[in-house]
Amino acid sequence: MMSPDFKSRLFPLLPQIMYDFEPARLVDSRAPVEAWALSPAAVILDEKGIIESIDEMKRCLFVRPGDTNFFAVKCNPNIYVLRLMLSMGFGLDCASPTELYLALLANAKPSQIMYTANNLTANYLAYAVKLNCIINIDDVTGLDLLVEVLKNNKLKMPELICFRYNPGDRRSDGGSNFIIGEPVNQKYGLTHDQILPAYKRAKQLGAQEFGIHMMYASNCLDYQVLAANVTTQLDMADMIGTELGSPFKFINAGGGIGVNYRPGEKPVDLSKMGEIVNGAMADFEAKHGYLPQLWLESGRYVVAPHGALVGRIINVLQKYKMFIGVDFCDACDLHRANIYETAYHHINLLDVYGQPKTGDEIEVDVIGPLCENVRLAKARLLPVPRKNDFIVVEDAGGHGQAMASHYNGWGLSQTLVLHTDNSVSRIARAETIGDLIQTQLLCEKEVGKVSY
């Protein structure tokens, strides 16, 4: 949830921020239609909160040389955010060619990029290999594809290779949830029977260093489940490393560290997670005389609580139930609230002066303009809403705009950042009608139809 500190710094400034950063060319302005911004709202990130979360991870988990987090670019692919991660010593985990390119634009070095993709094609993999980033192979056929790519491009086998491991029914301690599903039903990773032969073949092909990746839960608040992910990987590194005769350079416990979206939910206790993890790492070192680096792929924990989606109420609608309509498209800016049945994002209503509203509450559904019967929030008790009230939706810093749907031709709101000195800057403008239709307009300039 949004921290009291973030609220105390943002809310008093909110009316002025929204005035100063209102897009200049909204719908029905005198500008050409293609230049019209589709939303006057904003996602506002808290730079201070993001830095504090990074520091907490370092304090609790990354206590050995080389330990780090490869921030999941899919969580928030804004280049400013990626550069902040790199400046704090984190790497970037990418799952597509676009995310790889974003990592380059953020000035990431090859050793700071991990390519964790699935359902690969040769050209996708070739791009990653040529960048010399760390390759994390998701399927047993991925090694065959890698060999093909290396042969076609006259390249050598990467010295460092990682495989994604799926433990299947060997994990039964709650390591699943509605987002990612049970391990045996996930599309990710090599099975237990496939994993050792894959490493052996990779070594025969010339790989000299190895890593292992595993993630079987998403948005998990149980520190024991999260720590068990690490201890399981240490067991696998023990078994596989002994068979290979080669030590592991790293274990990557993936993401999965959750945030407390709902009031009353306790945040993950990273200190207790760290106690288990660090104890297991020390035991491994005592047994084997060496220690793999601990890597993670956390995105949500780092940024989600430190972003607020801010707009205004534009309609209060009394039908068979009461609806309040907002001035942004929820399917663009916070689509997870539409597609995950149990998703919850806490909502604050502020008056036009930026003061939190209190008093009597009524039950409302919060809706955007999408031509689908979806909700940003259902049956939510909120203070009596008024037109032009500010609405502040919490935990919108990650897996929000990154999951956008452009159905009906709606576009993303702008993204702002509240810096540590309380200054504000824009790091992404609002999408325009022209942004959404440019691929069609460009076709008109291409060669016409081809006859066969």
Short mmCIF file of N, CA and C in Angstrom, two decimals, residues 10-175:
data_model
loop_
_atom_site.label_atom_id
_atom_site.label_comp_id
_atom_site.label_asym_id
_atom_site.label_seq_id
_atom_site.Cartn_x
_atom_site.Cartn_y
_atom_site.Cartn_z
N LEU A 10 2.84 13.94 -1.31
CA LEU A 10 2.13 14.10 -2.58
C LEU A 10 0.82 14.87 -2.43
N PHE A 11 0.00 14.51 -1.47
CA PHE A 11 -1.36 15.05 -1.42
C PHE A 11 -1.41 16.59 -1.36
N PRO A 12 -0.60 17.25 -0.53
CA PRO A 12 -0.67 18.71 -0.51
C PRO A 12 -0.28 19.37 -1.83
N LEU A 13 0.57 18.70 -2.60
CA LEU A 13 1.04 19.25 -3.88
C LEU A 13 0.13 18.88 -5.06
N LEU A 14 -0.79 17.94 -4.82
CA LEU A 14 -1.50 17.32 -5.94
C LEU A 14 -2.26 18.30 -6.83
N PRO A 15 -3.06 19.21 -6.29
CA PRO A 15 -3.78 20.13 -7.19
C PRO A 15 -2.83 20.93 -8.08
N GLN A 16 -1.70 21.39 -7.53
CA GLN A 16 -0.77 22.18 -8.33
C GLN A 16 -0.05 21.31 -9.35
N ILE A 17 0.32 20.10 -8.96
CA ILE A 17 0.98 19.19 -9.91
C ILE A 17 0.07 18.91 -11.10
N MET A 18 -1.18 18.58 -10.83
CA MET A 18 -2.10 18.23 -11.91
C MET A 18 -2.40 19.43 -12.79
N TYR A 19 -2.35 20.62 -12.23
CA TYR A 19 -2.54 21.84 -13.03
C TYR A 19 -1.31 22.10 -13.90
N ASP A 20 -0.12 22.02 -13.28
CA ASP A 20 1.11 22.33 -14.01
C ASP A 20 1.41 21.33 -15.12
N PHE A 21 1.01 20.06 -14.92
CA PHE A 21 1.36 19.02 -15.87
C PHE A 21 0.17 18.55 -16.71
N GLU A 22 -0.88 19.32 -16.75
CA GLU A 22 -2.01 18.93 -17.61
C GLU A 22 -1.55 18.95 -19.07
N PRO A 23 -1.81 17.87 -19.81
CA PRO A 23 -1.41 17.86 -21.22
C PRO A 23 -1.97 19.08 -21.96
N ALA A 24 -1.14 19.68 -22.80
CA ALA A 24 -1.54 20.92 -23.48
C ALA A 24 -2.59 20.68 -24.54
N ARG A 25 -2.63 19.49 -25.10
CA ARG A 25 -3.52 19.23 -26.23
C ARG A 25 -4.47 18.09 -25.90
N LEU A 26 -5.50 18.39 -25.16
CA LEU A 26 -6.51 17.40 -24.84
C LEU A 26 -7.55 17.33 -25.96
N VAL A 27 -8.43 16.35 -25.88
CA VAL A 27 -9.47 16.17 -26.89
C VAL A 27 -10.30 17.44 -27.02
N ASP A 28 -10.56 17.81 -28.26
CA ASP A 28 -11.34 19.00 -28.63
C ASP A 28 -10.58 20.30 -28.46
N SER A 29 -9.25 20.20 -28.34
CA SER A 29 -8.46 21.43 -28.37
C SER A 29 -8.30 21.87 -29.81
N ARG A 30 -7.63 23.00 -30.02
CA ARG A 30 -7.47 23.53 -31.38
C ARG A 30 -6.38 22.81 -32.16
N ALA A 31 -5.66 21.94 -31.49
CA ALA A 31 -4.61 21.18 -32.16
C ALA A 31 -5.23 20.16 -33.12
N PRO A 32 -4.45 19.66 -34.08
CA PRO A 32 -4.95 18.59 -34.95
C PRO A 32 -5.39 17.38 -34.13
N VAL A 33 -6.38 16.68 -34.63
CA VAL A 33 -6.94 15.55 -33.90
C VAL A 33 -5.87 14.55 -33.50
N GLU A 34 -4.92 14.29 -34.39
CA GLU A 34 -3.89 13.29 -34.09
C GLU A 34 -3.02 13.69 -32.90
N ALA A 35 -3.00 14.97 -32.54
CA ALA A 35 -2.18 15.44 -31.43
C ALA A 35 -2.93 15.43 -30.10
N TRP A 36 -4.20 15.07 -30.13
CA TRP A 36 -4.99 15.10 -28.90
C TRP A 36 -4.56 14.02 -27.92
N ALA A 37 -4.23 14.41 -26.70
CA ALA A 37 -3.98 13.46 -25.63
C ALA A 37 -5.31 12.93 -25.13
N LEU A 38 -5.35 11.65 -24.80
CA LEU A 38 -6.61 11.00 -24.46
C LEU A 38 -6.89 10.98 -22.96
N SER A 39 -5.94 11.42 -22.15
CA SER A 39 -6.15 11.40 -20.70
C SER A 39 -5.44 12.58 -20.06
N PRO A 40 -6.12 13.28 -19.14
CA PRO A 40 -5.47 14.34 -18.36
C PRO A 40 -4.88 13.82 -17.05
N ALA A 41 -5.03 12.53 -16.78
CA ALA A 41 -4.59 11.93 -15.53
C ALA A 41 -3.08 11.66 -15.54
N ALA A 42 -2.58 11.05 -14.48
CA ALA A 42 -1.14 10.77 -14.40
C ALA A 42 -0.87 9.61 -13.45
N VAL A 43 0.14 8.82 -13.78
CA VAL A 43 0.75 7.91 -12.81
C VAL A 43 1.94 8.66 -12.23
N ILE A 44 1.97 8.78 -10.90
CA ILE A 44 3.04 9.53 -10.24
C ILE A 44 3.87 8.55 -9.41
N LEU A 45 5.16 8.48 -9.73
CA LEU A 45 6.08 7.58 -9.03
C LEU A 45 6.81 8.32 -7.91
N ASP A 46 7.09 7.60 -6.84
CA ASP A 46 7.79 8.15 -5.69
C ASP A 46 9.24 7.67 -5.71
N GLU A 47 10.13 8.52 -6.17
CA GLU A 47 11.54 8.17 -6.28
C GLU A 47 12.13 7.75 -4.93
N LYS A 48 11.77 8.47 -3.89
CA LYS A 48 12.28 8.18 -2.55
C LYS A 48 11.87 6.78 -2.10
N GLY A 49 10.61 6.44 -2.31
CA GLY A 49 10.13 5.12 -1.90
C GLY A 49 10.81 4.00 -2.65
N ILE A 50 11.04 4.20 -3.96
CA ILE A 50 11.72 3.17 -4.75
C ILE A 50 13.14 2.94 -4.22
N ILE A 51 13.85 4.01 -3.95
CA ILE A 51 15.21 3.89 -3.43
C ILE A 51 15.22 3.19 -2.08
N GLU A 52 14.24 3.48 -1.24
CA GLU A 52 14.18 2.84 0.08
C GLU A 52 13.92 1.34 -0.04
N SER A 53 13.09 0.94 -0.99
CA SER A 53 12.84 -0.49 -1.19
C SER A 53 14.10 -1.20 -1.69
N ILE A 54 14.83 -0.55 -2.58
CA ILE A 54 16.09 -1.13 -3.06
C ILE A 54 17.08 -1.29 -1.92
N ASP A 55 17.19 -0.26 -1.09
CA ASP A 55 18.11 -0.32 0.05
C ASP A 55 17.71 -1.43 1.03
N GLU A 56 16.41 -1.65 1.21
CA GLU A 56 15.95 -2.70 2.11
C GLU A 56 16.33 -4.08 1.58
N MET A 57 16.20 -4.27 0.25
CA MET A 57 16.61 -5.54 -0.34
C MET A 57 18.10 -5.77 -0.15
N LYS A 58 18.89 -4.74 -0.34
CA LYS A 58 20.33 -4.87 -0.16
C LYS A 58 20.68 -5.22 1.28
N ARG A 59 20.00 -4.59 2.22
CA ARG A 59 20.29 -4.80 3.64
C ARG A 59 19.94 -6.21 4.08
N CYS A 60 18.82 -6.73 3.59
CA CYS A 60 18.33 -8.01 4.07
C CYS A 60 18.83 -9.20 3.27
N LEU A 61 19.02 -9.04 1.96
CA LEU A 61 19.28 -10.19 1.09
C LEU A 61 20.62 -10.14 0.37
N PHE A 62 21.03 -8.97 -0.06
CA PHE A 62 22.21 -8.88 -0.91
C PHE A 62 23.42 -8.46 -0.06
N VAL A 63 23.88 -9.39 0.74
CA VAL A 63 24.92 -9.07 1.73
C VAL A 63 26.29 -9.63 1.33
N ARG A 64 26.35 -10.27 0.17
CA ARG A 64 27.60 -10.86 -0.30
C ARG A 64 28.00 -10.22 -1.64
N PRO A 65 29.29 -10.20 -1.95
CA PRO A 65 29.72 -9.63 -3.24
C PRO A 65 29.03 -10.34 -4.41
N GLY A 66 28.52 -9.56 -5.35
CA GLY A 66 27.88 -10.13 -6.53
C GLY A 66 26.40 -10.34 -6.40
N ASP A 67 25.86 -10.37 -5.18
CA ASP A 67 24.42 -10.53 -4.99
C ASP A 67 23.70 -9.30 -5.56
N THR A 68 22.60 -9.52 -6.26
CA THR A 68 21.89 -8.38 -6.83
C THR A 68 20.51 -8.79 -7.32
N ASN A 69 19.76 -7.80 -7.74
CA ASN A 69 18.44 -7.99 -8.32
C ASN A 69 18.46 -7.56 -9.78
N PHE A 70 17.92 -8.40 -10.66
CA PHE A 70 17.73 -8.02 -12.05
C PHE A 70 16.26 -7.58 -12.18
N PHE A 71 16.03 -6.28 -12.11
CA PHE A 71 14.68 -5.73 -12.11
C PHE A 71 13.90 -6.21 -13.33
N ALA A 72 12.69 -6.72 -13.09
CA ALA A 72 11.85 -7.22 -14.18
C ALA A 72 11.32 -6.05 -15.00
N VAL A 73 11.87 -5.87 -16.19
CA VAL A 73 11.50 -4.75 -17.05
C VAL A 73 10.01 -4.75 -17.34
N LYS A 74 9.40 -5.94 -17.45
CA LYS A 74 7.97 -6.03 -17.75
C LYS A 74 7.13 -5.32 -16.70
N CYS A 75 7.64 -5.17 -15.50
CA CYS A 75 6.89 -4.56 -14.41
C CYS A 75 6.68 -3.08 -14.63
N ASN A 76 7.73 -2.40 -15.05
CA ASN A 76 7.64 -0.97 -15.39
C ASN A 76 8.78 -0.66 -16.35
N PRO A 77 8.48 -0.61 -17.65
CA PRO A 77 9.55 -0.48 -18.65
C PRO A 77 9.96 0.95 -18.96
N ASN A 78 9.59 1.91 -18.11
CA ASN A 78 9.99 3.30 -18.36
C ASN A 78 11.51 3.43 -18.26
N ILE A 79 12.11 4.09 -19.21
CA ILE A 79 13.57 4.19 -19.27
C ILE A 79 14.14 4.90 -18.05
N TYR A 80 13.43 5.90 -17.54
CA TYR A 80 13.89 6.57 -16.33
C TYR A 80 13.98 5.57 -15.17
N VAL A 81 12.98 4.73 -15.03
CA VAL A 81 12.97 3.73 -13.96
C VAL A 81 14.13 2.75 -14.15
N LEU A 82 14.35 2.32 -15.39
CA LEU A 82 15.44 1.37 -15.66
C LEU A 82 16.80 1.99 -15.33
N ARG A 83 16.98 3.25 -15.66
CA ARG A 83 18.25 3.92 -15.33
C ARG A 83 18.43 4.06 -13.83
N LEU A 84 17.33 4.28 -13.12
CA LEU A 84 17.41 4.36 -11.66
C LEU A 84 17.86 3.02 -11.09
N MET A 85 17.31 1.92 -11.63
CA MET A 85 17.72 0.59 -11.16
C MET A 85 19.22 0.38 -11.37
N LEU A 86 19.69 0.71 -12.54
CA LEU A 86 21.11 0.53 -12.85
C LEU A 86 21.99 1.40 -11.96
N SER A 87 21.54 2.61 -11.68
CA SER A 87 22.33 3.52 -10.84
C SER A 87 22.43 3.01 -9.40
N MET A 88 21.47 2.16 -9.00
CA MET A 88 21.47 1.60 -7.65
C MET A 88 22.15 0.23 -7.60
N GLY A 89 22.77 -0.17 -8.71
CA GLY A 89 23.51 -1.41 -8.74
C GLY A 89 22.72 -2.63 -9.15
N PHE A 90 21.49 -2.45 -9.59
CA PHE A 90 20.67 -3.56 -10.06
C PHE A 90 20.91 -3.80 -11.54
N GLY A 91 20.55 -5.02 -11.99
CA GLY A 91 20.53 -5.32 -13.41
C GLY A 91 19.10 -5.28 -13.92
N LEU A 92 18.91 -5.75 -15.16
CA LEU A 92 17.60 -5.72 -15.79
C LEU A 92 17.27 -7.10 -16.37
N ASP A 93 16.10 -7.61 -16.06
CA ASP A 93 15.63 -8.88 -16.61
C ASP A 93 14.66 -8.59 -17.74
N CYS A 94 14.96 -9.12 -18.94
CA CYS A 94 14.18 -8.82 -20.14
C CYS A 94 13.54 -10.09 -20.68
N ALA A 95 12.35 -9.93 -21.27
CA ALA A 95 11.62 -11.09 -21.79
C ALA A 95 11.22 -10.93 -23.25
N SER A 96 11.71 -9.89 -23.91
CA SER A 96 11.35 -9.67 -25.31
C SER A 96 12.42 -8.82 -25.98
N PRO A 97 12.45 -8.78 -27.32
CA PRO A 97 13.40 -7.90 -28.00
C PRO A 97 13.20 -6.43 -27.64
N THR A 98 11.95 -6.02 -27.45
CA THR A 98 11.68 -4.63 -27.07
C THR A 98 12.31 -4.30 -25.72
N GLU A 99 12.16 -5.22 -24.77
CA GLU A 99 12.74 -4.98 -23.45
C GLU A 99 14.26 -4.98 -23.51
N LEU A 100 14.84 -5.81 -24.36
CA LEU A 100 16.29 -5.77 -24.56
C LEU A 100 16.73 -4.41 -25.08
N TYR A 101 15.99 -3.88 -26.03
CA TYR A 101 16.34 -2.57 -26.60
C TYR A 101 16.18 -1.47 -25.55
N LEU A 102 15.14 -1.56 -24.73
CA LEU A 102 14.96 -0.59 -23.66
C LEU A 102 16.15 -0.64 -22.69
N ALA A 103 16.64 -1.84 -22.41
CA ALA A 103 17.81 -1.96 -21.54
C ALA A 103 19.02 -1.25 -22.14
N LEU A 104 19.18 -1.37 -23.45
CA LEU A 104 20.28 -0.67 -24.12
C LEU A 104 20.09 0.84 -24.04
N LEU A 105 18.86 1.31 -24.24
CA LEU A 105 18.59 2.75 -24.14
C LEU A 105 18.85 3.28 -22.74
N ALA A 106 18.70 2.40 -21.75
CA ALA A 106 18.99 2.79 -20.37
C ALA A 106 20.48 2.70 -20.05
N ASN A 107 21.28 2.30 -21.05
CA ASN A 107 22.75 2.20 -20.92
C ASN A 107 23.21 1.03 -20.07
N ALA A 108 22.46 -0.06 -20.10
CA ALA A 108 22.87 -1.26 -19.38
C ALA A 108 24.03 -1.94 -20.10
N LYS A 109 24.97 -2.47 -19.33
CA LYS A 109 26.05 -3.27 -19.88
C LYS A 109 25.55 -4.70 -20.11
N PRO A 110 26.20 -5.47 -20.99
CA PRO A 110 25.75 -6.85 -21.23
C PRO A 110 25.62 -7.68 -19.95
N SER A 111 26.57 -7.50 -19.02
CA SER A 111 26.54 -8.27 -17.78
C SER A 111 25.39 -7.86 -16.87
N GLN A 112 24.73 -6.74 -17.19
CA GLN A 112 23.60 -6.25 -16.39
C GLN A 112 22.26 -6.64 -17.00
N ILE A 113 22.29 -7.43 -18.08
CA ILE A 113 21.05 -7.81 -18.76
C ILE A 113 20.90 -9.32 -18.73
N MET A 114 19.75 -9.79 -18.26
CA MET A 114 19.43 -11.21 -18.31
C MET A 114 18.22 -11.39 -19.21
N TYR A 115 18.33 -12.32 -20.14
CA TYR A 115 17.24 -12.55 -21.10
C TYR A 115 16.49 -13.80 -20.68
N THR A 116 15.34 -13.60 -20.06
CA THR A 116 14.50 -14.69 -19.59
C THR A 116 13.23 -14.72 -20.42
N ALA A 117 13.30 -15.37 -21.56
CA ALA A 117 12.17 -15.39 -22.49
C ALA A 117 11.60 -16.80 -22.59
N ASN A 118 10.42 -16.91 -23.15
CA ASN A 118 9.82 -18.23 -23.40
C ASN A 118 9.19 -18.22 -24.78
N ASN A 119 8.95 -19.41 -25.33
CA ASN A 119 8.37 -19.53 -26.67
C ASN A 119 9.23 -18.77 -27.68
N LEU A 120 10.51 -19.08 -27.69
CA LEU A 120 11.49 -18.32 -28.47
C LEU A 120 11.46 -18.66 -29.96
N THR A 121 11.92 -17.72 -30.76
CA THR A 121 12.26 -17.96 -32.16
C THR A 121 13.75 -17.68 -32.33
N ALA A 122 14.30 -18.15 -33.42
CA ALA A 122 15.74 -18.00 -33.65
C ALA A 122 16.16 -16.54 -33.70
N ASN A 123 15.35 -15.69 -34.34
CA ASN A 123 15.75 -14.29 -34.46
C ASN A 123 15.70 -13.56 -33.12
N TYR A 124 14.73 -13.90 -32.26
CA TYR A 124 14.69 -13.29 -30.93
C TYR A 124 15.95 -13.66 -30.15
N LEU A 125 16.27 -14.95 -30.17
CA LEU A 125 17.43 -15.42 -29.41
C LEU A 125 18.73 -14.88 -29.99
N ALA A 126 18.80 -14.78 -31.31
CA ALA A 126 20.01 -14.27 -31.95
C ALA A 126 20.31 -12.84 -31.50
N TYR A 127 19.27 -12.02 -31.38
CA TYR A 127 19.45 -10.64 -30.93
C TYR A 127 20.07 -10.62 -29.54
N ALA A 128 19.57 -11.46 -28.65
CA ALA A 128 20.09 -11.51 -27.28
C ALA A 128 21.53 -12.02 -27.26
N VAL A 129 21.80 -13.07 -28.04
CA VAL A 129 23.15 -13.63 -28.06
C VAL A 129 24.16 -12.61 -28.57
N LYS A 130 23.78 -11.88 -29.62
CA LYS A 130 24.69 -10.87 -30.17
C LYS A 130 24.96 -9.73 -29.20
N LEU A 131 24.02 -9.48 -28.28
CA LEU A 131 24.23 -8.46 -27.27
C LEU A 131 25.16 -8.94 -26.16
N ASN A 132 25.43 -10.26 -26.15
CA ASN A 132 26.32 -10.87 -25.16
C ASN A 132 25.76 -10.76 -23.74
N CYS A 133 24.43 -10.73 -23.64
CA CYS A 133 23.82 -10.70 -22.32
C CYS A 133 23.70 -12.12 -21.76
N ILE A 134 23.21 -12.25 -20.57
CA ILE A 134 23.10 -13.55 -19.91
C ILE A 134 21.85 -14.26 -20.42
N ILE A 135 22.00 -15.45 -20.95
CA ILE A 135 20.89 -16.18 -21.54
C ILE A 135 20.32 -17.17 -20.52
N ASN A 136 19.03 -17.06 -20.29
CA ASN A 136 18.32 -17.97 -19.38
C ASN A 136 17.37 -18.82 -20.23
N ILE A 137 17.69 -20.09 -20.40
CA ILE A 137 16.93 -20.97 -21.30
C ILE A 137 15.73 -21.55 -20.58
N ASP A 138 14.56 -21.43 -21.20
CA ASP A 138 13.29 -21.76 -20.56
C ASP A 138 12.79 -23.17 -20.87
N ASP A 139 13.30 -23.78 -21.95
CA ASP A 139 12.75 -25.06 -22.39
C ASP A 139 13.88 -25.95 -22.88
N VAL A 140 13.68 -27.25 -22.83
CA VAL A 140 14.72 -28.18 -23.25
C VAL A 140 15.08 -27.99 -24.72
N THR A 141 14.12 -27.54 -25.54
CA THR A 141 14.41 -27.28 -26.96
C THR A 141 15.20 -25.99 -27.16
N GLY A 142 15.28 -25.17 -26.11
CA GLY A 142 16.00 -23.91 -26.22
C GLY A 142 17.47 -24.09 -26.48
N LEU A 143 18.02 -25.19 -25.98
CA LEU A 143 19.44 -25.45 -26.22
C LEU A 143 19.69 -25.78 -27.69
N ASP A 144 18.79 -26.54 -28.30
CA ASP A 144 18.90 -26.82 -29.73
C ASP A 144 18.82 -25.52 -30.54
N LEU A 145 17.90 -24.66 -30.12
CA LEU A 145 17.75 -23.38 -30.82
C LEU A 145 19.00 -22.53 -30.67
N LEU A 146 19.60 -22.56 -29.48
CA LEU A 146 20.82 -21.80 -29.26
C LEU A 146 21.94 -22.31 -30.17
N VAL A 147 22.06 -23.62 -30.27
CA VAL A 147 23.09 -24.20 -31.15
C VAL A 147 22.87 -23.74 -32.59
N GLU A 148 21.63 -23.74 -33.03
CA GLU A 148 21.30 -23.28 -34.39
C GLU A 148 21.68 -21.82 -34.59
N VAL A 149 21.36 -20.99 -33.62
CA VAL A 149 21.67 -19.56 -33.71
C VAL A 149 23.18 -19.34 -33.76
N LEU A 150 23.92 -20.05 -32.91
CA LEU A 150 25.36 -19.90 -32.87
C LEU A 150 25.99 -20.33 -34.20
N LYS A 151 25.50 -21.42 -34.77
CA LYS A 151 26.03 -21.92 -36.04
C LYS A 151 25.74 -20.94 -37.17
N ASN A 152 24.51 -20.45 -37.24
CA ASN A 152 24.12 -19.55 -38.33
C ASN A 152 24.84 -18.21 -38.27
N ASN A 153 25.24 -17.81 -37.06
CA ASN A 153 25.89 -16.50 -36.90
C ASN A 153 27.39 -16.63 -36.63
N LYS A 154 27.91 -17.88 -36.74
CA LYS A 154 29.33 -18.15 -36.55
C LYS A 154 29.83 -17.61 -35.22
N LEU A 155 29.08 -17.94 -34.17
CA LEU A 155 29.41 -17.49 -32.82
C LEU A 155 29.77 -18.69 -31.93
N LYS A 156 30.52 -18.41 -30.88
CA LYS A 156 30.89 -19.46 -29.93
C LYS A 156 29.84 -19.59 -28.84
N MET A 157 29.86 -20.73 -28.20
CA MET A 157 28.97 -20.98 -27.07
C MET A 157 29.26 -19.96 -25.96
N PRO A 158 28.23 -19.32 -25.42
CA PRO A 158 28.48 -18.41 -24.29
C PRO A 158 29.13 -19.15 -23.13
N GLU A 159 30.04 -18.49 -22.46
CA GLU A 159 30.71 -19.12 -21.32
C GLU A 159 29.73 -19.38 -20.18
N LEU A 160 28.76 -18.48 -20.01
CA LEU A 160 27.80 -18.58 -18.92
C LEU A 160 26.42 -18.93 -19.46
N ILE A 161 25.83 -20.00 -18.93
CA ILE A 161 24.50 -20.44 -19.35
C ILE A 161 23.64 -20.68 -18.10
N CYS A 162 22.37 -20.29 -18.23
CA CYS A 162 21.42 -20.52 -17.15
C CYS A 162 20.21 -21.27 -17.70
N PHE A 163 19.64 -22.13 -16.89
CA PHE A 163 18.39 -22.79 -17.24
C PHE A 163 17.32 -22.45 -16.20
N ARG A 164 16.10 -22.30 -16.69
CA ARG A 164 14.97 -22.08 -15.78
C ARG A 164 14.39 -23.43 -15.38
N TYR A 165 14.30 -23.65 -14.10
CA TYR A 165 13.88 -24.94 -13.55
C TYR A 165 12.46 -24.84 -13.01
N ASN A 166 11.63 -25.82 -13.38
CA ASN A 166 10.27 -25.94 -12.84
C ASN A 166 10.22 -27.21 -11.99
N PRO A 167 10.03 -27.07 -10.67
CA PRO A 167 10.08 -28.24 -9.79
C PRO A 167 8.84 -29.12 -9.86
N GLY A 168 7.80 -28.65 -10.57
CA GLY A 168 6.58 -29.46 -10.67
C GLY A 168 5.97 -29.72 -9.31
N ASP A 169 5.52 -30.94 -9.07
CA ASP A 169 4.85 -31.26 -7.81
C ASP A 169 5.82 -31.43 -6.65
N ARG A 170 7.10 -31.18 -6.88
CA ARG A 170 8.04 -31.19 -5.76
C ARG A 170 7.87 -29.98 -4.87
N ARG A 171 7.15 -28.97 -5.34
CA ARG A 171 6.83 -27.82 -4.52
C ARG A 171 5.38 -27.91 -4.13
N SER A 172 5.10 -28.08 -2.87
CA SER A 172 3.71 -28.18 -2.41
C SER A 172 3.51 -27.38 -1.13
N ASP A 173 4.34 -26.35 -0.94
CA ASP A 173 4.28 -25.57 0.30
C ASP A 173 3.58 -24.24 0.12
N GLY A 174 2.66 -24.18 -0.82
CA GLY A 174 1.99 -22.91 -1.08
C GLY A 174 2.67 -22.10 -2.15
N GLY A 175 3.60 -22.71 -2.87
CA GLY A 175 4.33 -21.99 -3.90
C GLY A 175 3.54 -21.82 -5.17
#
